[in-house]
Coordinates of C-alpha atoms and ligand atoms in Angstrom, one line a residue:
M1 CA -24.2 291.5 126.7
S2 CA -21.6 292.6 129.0
D3 CA -20.5 295.2 130.5
P4 CA -17.7 297.2 127.9
V5 CA -16.0 298.6 131.2
P6 CA -14.9 296.2 133.7
A7 CA -15.9 296.9 137.4
A8 CA -12.3 297.5 139.5
D9 CA -12.4 296.0 142.7
P10 CA -11.3 299.7 145.0
A11 CA -8.2 299.7 146.7
P12 CA -8.6 299.1 150.3
D13 CA -6.6 302.5 150.9
D14 CA -9.0 304.6 148.5
P15 CA -10.2 307.5 149.6
R16 CA -13.4 307.3 150.5
L17 CA -17.2 309.2 151.1
H18 CA -18.8 308.7 154.8
H19 CA -22.5 310.7 154.9
D20 CA -23.6 311.1 158.2
P21 CA -27.2 311.1 158.4
V22 CA -28.5 312.9 161.1
S23 CA -25.7 316.3 160.4
G24 CA -25.6 315.6 156.9
R25 CA -21.9 315.8 156.5
T26 CA -19.8 314.3 154.3
V27 CA -16.2 312.6 155.4
F28 CA -13.6 311.6 153.2
V29 CA -11.7 308.8 153.9
A30 CA -8.8 309.3 153.2
P31 CA -5.6 306.6 154.8
R32 CA -2.8 307.4 152.4
R33 CA -2.9 310.4 153.6
A34 CA -1.5 310.2 157.0
A35 CA 1.9 309.4 154.7
R36 CA 2.1 313.0 153.0
P37 CA 4.5 314.6 153.7
H38 CA 5.4 317.9 155.9
D39 CA 7.4 319.7 157.0
A40 CA 8.0 319.2 160.6
D41 CA 8.9 316.0 159.8
R42 CA 11.9 317.3 158.0
P43 CA 15.7 316.0 159.8
A44 CA 16.1 318.4 162.5
D45 CA 20.3 318.6 162.2
A46 CA 20.9 321.3 159.8
G47 CA 24.0 319.0 158.5
T48 CA 23.4 318.3 154.2
M49 CA 19.6 318.5 154.4
S50 CA 19.7 322.8 155.1
A51 CA 18.3 323.9 151.8
P52 CA 14.6 323.5 151.7
R53 CA 15.7 322.7 147.9
D54 CA 17.2 319.2 149.8
W55 CA 13.4 317.9 151.4
C56 CA 11.0 320.4 149.4
P57 CA 9.2 318.2 147.0
F58 CA 7.2 321.6 145.6
C59 CA 10.9 323.7 144.7
V60 CA 12.7 324.4 140.7
G61 CA 14.5 321.4 140.6
N62 CA 12.5 318.9 142.1
E63 CA 9.8 318.4 139.7
H64 CA 10.4 314.5 139.7
R65 CA 8.8 314.4 143.5
T66 CA 5.5 315.4 141.6
P67 CA 3.2 314.0 139.0
P68 CA 3.9 316.2 135.4
A69 CA 2.0 319.4 135.3
W70 CA -1.2 319.7 134.1
L71 CA -1.0 323.3 133.6
R72 CA 2.9 325.4 134.0
S73 CA 3.5 329.1 133.1
P74 CA 4.7 330.4 130.9
P75 CA 3.3 327.3 129.0
D76 CA 7.1 327.2 127.5
A77 CA 8.6 323.8 128.2
G78 CA 11.9 325.6 127.6
K79 CA 11.8 328.3 130.1
Q80 CA 12.1 328.4 133.7
W81 CA 8.7 327.7 135.0
R82 CA 7.3 330.4 137.9
S83 CA 4.1 328.1 139.0
R84 CA 2.7 324.8 138.2
I85 CA -0.7 323.0 139.1
V86 CA -0.2 318.9 139.3
P87 CA -2.1 315.7 140.3
N88 CA -2.2 315.9 144.4
L89 CA -0.1 313.0 145.2
Y90 CA -2.4 312.1 148.5
P91 CA -5.7 313.1 147.2
F92 CA -8.6 312.5 149.0
A93 CA -10.7 312.2 145.9
V94 CA -9.7 309.9 143.2
E95 CA -10.6 309.9 139.4
C96 CA -12.8 306.0 139.4
P97 CA -13.0 303.8 137.0
L98 CA -16.4 303.2 135.5
G99 CA -18.4 300.4 137.3
R100 CA -17.3 300.7 140.4
E101 CA -19.5 302.8 142.0
A102 CA -22.9 300.7 141.7
A103 CA -20.8 297.6 143.6
V104 CA -19.1 300.3 146.0
E105 CA -23.2 301.2 146.6
Q106 CA -24.8 298.4 146.5
A107 CA -22.6 298.0 149.9
S108 CA -23.6 300.4 151.9
P109 CA -26.4 303.0 151.2
L110 CA -24.2 305.8 153.1
T111 CA -20.3 305.1 151.8
R112 CA -19.0 305.4 148.5
S113 CA -15.6 306.0 146.4
A114 CA -14.8 309.5 146.9
H115 CA -14.7 310.5 143.0
G116 CA -13.2 313.5 141.5
V117 CA -9.7 315.7 140.9
H118 CA -7.4 316.5 144.0
D119 CA -4.3 319.1 142.4
V120 CA -1.6 321.2 144.0
V121 CA -0.8 325.1 142.8
I122 CA 2.8 325.4 143.2
E123 CA 3.0 329.1 143.2
S124 CA 6.2 329.9 143.5
A125 CA 9.5 328.3 141.3
A126 CA 11.4 329.2 145.1
H127 CA 10.7 328.3 148.7
E128 CA 8.7 330.9 149.3
R129 CA 6.8 331.3 152.6
T130 CA 4.1 334.7 151.6
V131 CA 2.2 336.1 149.0
A132 CA 3.3 339.2 149.7
A133 CA 7.4 337.6 147.8
V134 CA 5.5 336.7 144.4
A135 CA 6.2 339.7 141.7
A136 CA 2.8 341.0 140.9
D137 CA 3.0 339.8 137.0
A138 CA 4.0 336.4 138.2
W139 CA 1.2 335.9 141.1
R140 CA -1.4 337.3 138.3
D141 CA -0.1 334.0 136.3
V142 CA -1.1 332.3 139.0
W143 CA -5.0 332.8 139.3
E144 CA -4.9 332.7 135.0
L145 CA -4.0 329.0 135.7
C146 CA -6.2 328.7 138.2
R147 CA -9.1 329.9 136.0
Q148 CA -7.4 327.7 133.3
R149 CA -7.7 324.5 135.2
L150 CA -11.3 325.3 136.2
E151 CA -11.8 325.8 133.1
M152 CA -11.1 322.9 131.8
L153 CA -12.3 320.8 134.4
A154 CA -15.9 322.9 133.9
G155 CA -16.7 321.1 131.1
R156 CA -16.8 317.5 132.3
S157 CA -20.1 315.3 133.5
D158 CA -18.7 313.5 135.5
L159 CA -18.3 316.6 137.9
A160 CA -20.6 319.0 139.7
W161 CA -18.5 321.8 141.3
A162 CA -15.0 322.3 142.2
T163 CA -13.5 324.6 144.6
I164 CA -10.2 326.4 144.9
F165 CA -8.4 327.0 148.2
K166 CA -5.3 328.2 150.5
N167 CA -3.8 326.9 154.0
S168 CA -1.6 329.3 154.5
G169 CA 0.4 328.7 158.1
P170 CA 0.0 325.4 160.6
Q171 CA -2.9 327.5 162.4
A172 CA -4.5 327.0 159.1
G173 CA -3.6 323.7 158.0
A174 CA -0.7 323.7 155.5
S175 CA 1.6 321.0 156.0
L176 CA 4.5 322.2 154.2
E177 CA 5.6 325.5 153.7
H178 CA 6.0 326.5 150.4
L179 CA 3.8 328.4 148.7
H180 CA 1.2 326.4 147.4
S181 CA -2.6 326.1 147.1
Q182 CA -5.2 323.2 146.1
L183 CA -8.0 322.3 143.3
V184 CA -10.8 319.7 144.2
A185 CA -13.2 319.1 141.8
L186 CA -16.4 316.6 143.7
D187 CA -19.1 314.8 142.2
F188 CA -21.6 316.4 144.4
V189 CA -22.4 319.8 145.8
P190 CA -21.0 319.9 149.5
S191 CA -23.8 321.3 151.9
V192 CA -22.1 324.6 152.5
M193 CA -22.8 325.3 148.9
Q194 CA -25.8 323.9 149.5
A195 CA -27.0 326.5 151.7
E196 CA -25.7 329.4 150.2
I197 CA -27.2 328.9 146.4
A198 CA -30.8 327.6 148.5
A199 CA -30.2 331.3 149.9
V200 CA -29.7 332.9 146.4
D201 CA -32.4 331.1 145.5
R202 CA -35.1 332.4 148.0
T203 CA -33.2 336.3 147.9
P204 CA -31.8 337.1 144.5
G205 CA -30.6 340.3 145.4
L206 CA -28.4 338.9 148.2
F207 CA -24.9 339.6 147.0
A208 CA -26.2 343.3 145.4
D209 CA -27.8 343.6 149.7
V210 CA -24.2 342.9 150.5
I211 CA -22.5 345.0 148.5
A212 CA -24.2 347.9 149.1
A213 CA -24.2 347.2 152.7
A214 CA -20.2 347.4 152.9
D215 CA -20.9 350.6 150.6
C216 CA -23.0 352.2 153.2
A217 CA -20.8 351.7 156.5
G218 CA -17.6 352.0 154.6
R219 CA -16.7 348.8 154.5
I220 CA -15.1 348.7 150.9
V221 CA -11.5 348.2 151.5
A222 CA -9.7 348.5 148.0
E223 CA -11.9 348.3 144.2
Q224 CA -10.4 347.0 141.1
A225 CA -12.1 346.1 137.7
D226 CA -15.3 346.2 139.9
V227 CA -14.1 343.8 141.9
V228 CA -14.6 344.4 145.4
L229 CA -12.6 343.6 148.5
L230 CA -14.8 344.5 151.5
V231 CA -15.7 343.0 155.5
P232 CA -18.9 341.2 155.4
D233 CA -21.9 342.1 158.4
A234 CA -20.8 338.9 160.4
P235 CA -16.7 338.4 160.0
R236 CA -16.5 334.8 162.1
Q237 CA -12.5 336.3 162.8
P238 CA -11.3 339.8 163.2
F239 CA -10.4 341.6 159.4
E240 CA -12.3 338.3 157.6
A241 CA -13.0 339.7 153.9
W242 CA -14.9 338.7 151.0
I243 CA -13.5 339.1 147.2
L244 CA -16.4 339.5 145.3
P245 CA -17.4 341.3 141.2
R246 CA -20.4 344.1 141.6
T247 CA -22.1 342.4 138.7
T248 CA -23.3 339.2 138.7
E249 CA -21.2 336.0 137.4
P250 CA -21.8 332.3 138.5
F251 CA -18.1 330.8 137.5
F252 CA -14.4 332.9 138.2
H253 CA -13.4 330.5 135.4
A254 CA -15.3 332.6 132.6
T255 CA -14.3 336.3 134.0
S256 CA -12.5 338.6 132.1
P257 CA -8.6 339.1 131.8
A258 CA -9.2 342.6 134.2
R259 CA -11.0 340.4 137.2
V260 CA -8.5 337.6 137.1
A261 CA -5.6 340.3 137.3
A262 CA -8.1 342.4 140.0
I263 CA -8.3 339.4 142.1
A264 CA -4.3 338.6 142.2
D265 CA -3.9 342.6 143.3
L266 CA -6.3 342.5 146.1
T267 CA -5.2 339.0 147.6
Q268 CA -1.9 340.3 147.5
L269 CA -3.2 343.8 148.8
Y270 CA -5.1 341.9 151.5
V271 CA -2.0 339.8 152.3
D272 CA 0.0 342.7 152.8
R273 CA -2.3 344.3 155.0
L274 CA -3.0 341.6 157.1
E275 CA 0.8 341.2 158.3
Q276 CA 1.0 345.0 158.9
L277 CA -2.2 344.2 161.2
V278 CA -0.7 341.0 162.1
P279 CA 2.9 339.8 161.5
G280 CA 3.0 336.3 160.9
S281 CA -1.0 335.0 161.3
H282 CA -2.5 332.2 159.0
F283 CA -5.6 332.5 157.2
N284 CA -7.6 330.2 155.1
W285 CA -9.3 331.1 152.0
W286 CA -11.8 329.6 149.4
L287 CA -13.2 329.9 146.0
H288 CA -17.5 329.7 146.4
Q289 CA -18.6 329.0 142.4
L290 CA -21.8 327.6 141.6
P291 CA -21.4 324.2 140.8
F292 CA -21.1 323.8 136.6
G293 CA -23.3 324.4 134.2
T294 CA -27.4 324.0 134.7
R295 CA -26.7 322.3 138.0
A296 CA -27.9 325.3 140.0
P297 CA -31.1 326.8 140.0
A298 CA -31.8 329.5 137.2
T299 CA -32.8 331.7 139.8
A300 CA -29.5 331.3 141.6
R301 CA -27.8 330.7 138.0
A302 CA -29.0 334.8 137.3
A303 CA -28.4 336.3 140.7
W304 CA -24.7 334.5 142.0
H305 CA -21.4 336.5 142.4
W306 CA -18.4 334.3 142.6
H307 CA -16.7 335.3 145.2
L308 CA -13.6 334.4 147.3
E309 CA -13.5 334.4 151.2
I310 CA -10.8 334.9 153.6
L311 CA -10.2 333.9 157.1
P312 CA -7.7 334.5 159.5
R313 CA -6.9 332.4 162.3
L314 CA -6.1 333.9 164.5
S315 CA -7.9 332.4 167.2
S316 CA -8.9 329.0 166.7
F317 CA -12.4 327.0 166.7
A318 CA -13.5 325.5 169.9
G319 CA -16.4 323.7 171.5
F320 CA -19.1 326.4 171.0
E321 CA -18.1 326.5 167.1
L322 CA -17.8 323.0 167.1
A323 CA -21.2 322.7 168.7
T324 CA -23.4 325.2 166.7
G325 CA -21.7 326.4 163.4
C326 CA -22.1 330.0 165.4
H327 CA -18.2 332.3 166.1
I328 CA -18.0 334.9 168.2
T329 CA -15.2 337.8 167.4
P330 CA -13.5 340.7 169.6
L331 CA -13.9 343.3 166.8
S332 CA -16.7 344.8 164.9
P333 CA -16.6 344.3 161.0
D334 CA -16.3 348.5 161.0
E335 CA -13.2 348.5 163.1
S336 CA -11.4 345.3 161.1
A337 CA -12.2 347.8 157.7
A338 CA -11.2 350.6 159.0
R339 CA -7.8 349.0 160.3
L340 CA -7.8 346.8 157.1
M341 CA -7.6 350.9 155.2
Q342 CA -5.7 352.4 157.7
A343 CA -3.0 350.1 157.7
G344 CA -2.7 350.6 153.7
A345 CA -2.4 354.6 154.5
Ligands
ZN1 ZN1 10.6 324.3 148.1
ZN2 ZN1 -19.8 331.6 149.8

């Protein structure tokens, strides 16, 4: 009997995963990303290309320059959109036809097709550069769109884990200034996640301890709907903060509307305070929720708190950080929290 799905040869420039057996690191080799648009490439001469709308693929009016949206807010196509989630035109993980894997894996045990989903979350129709510029209700809609998209992907048996991450500013890796984030779903669980899951599996009260320590030391910066914004015990940079619910909840995509509103409001509050403390600072954030379904051990599923880690990029990672995985910061966690709270006073 022949295979019902013809095996397709991967295109030579399709993204591939390369595994480093020494470190356990995974590298995505994605040649097509070299062609992605970059703010730095736009014409220097103002002339006829002076308005962002002339060159920015994310601006309202340029919808033809991105693939059709998976989701948009508001959902009614007759109304002007405020945010959209679209497939990334330069993905580092792509939907691979069935049958391709076997052929590729035979070629080398250390490389295979990078199967997954890579979307862009366009967070405003206007050419805004900061989260602080978005109306509070529109910003809540952005987080609800992300929750819905994660929920859509969570039911797929071929995907293991997903995240949302933001690169804000060139020092944080942003290539376009128009406000956006990215959503990625993969068919494996990355090593950083595996390490966090193993830690919670060993010590189920870990997140409760993080919150209790922050309560005790006065490092809870803000709180809404039982979701806290805190400075952790070991911040990698001044003003690093985490947002997480006080009670266990493995999946952000299954959280309540009140908590979706809370993460939206707390991220806006944080960006506003960071901007007051260090005007123009660049930062990353990323969501750590558990692998989909029952892929994580039962102990971790019972004890996990989804969390958003927010990392300002006030100094760059250098040789020591890369050599050791350790970080050096000039500001204590208590002082970081105190300044974040004073900025709102
Ligand atoms: Zn734009
Ligand atoms: Zn984490």
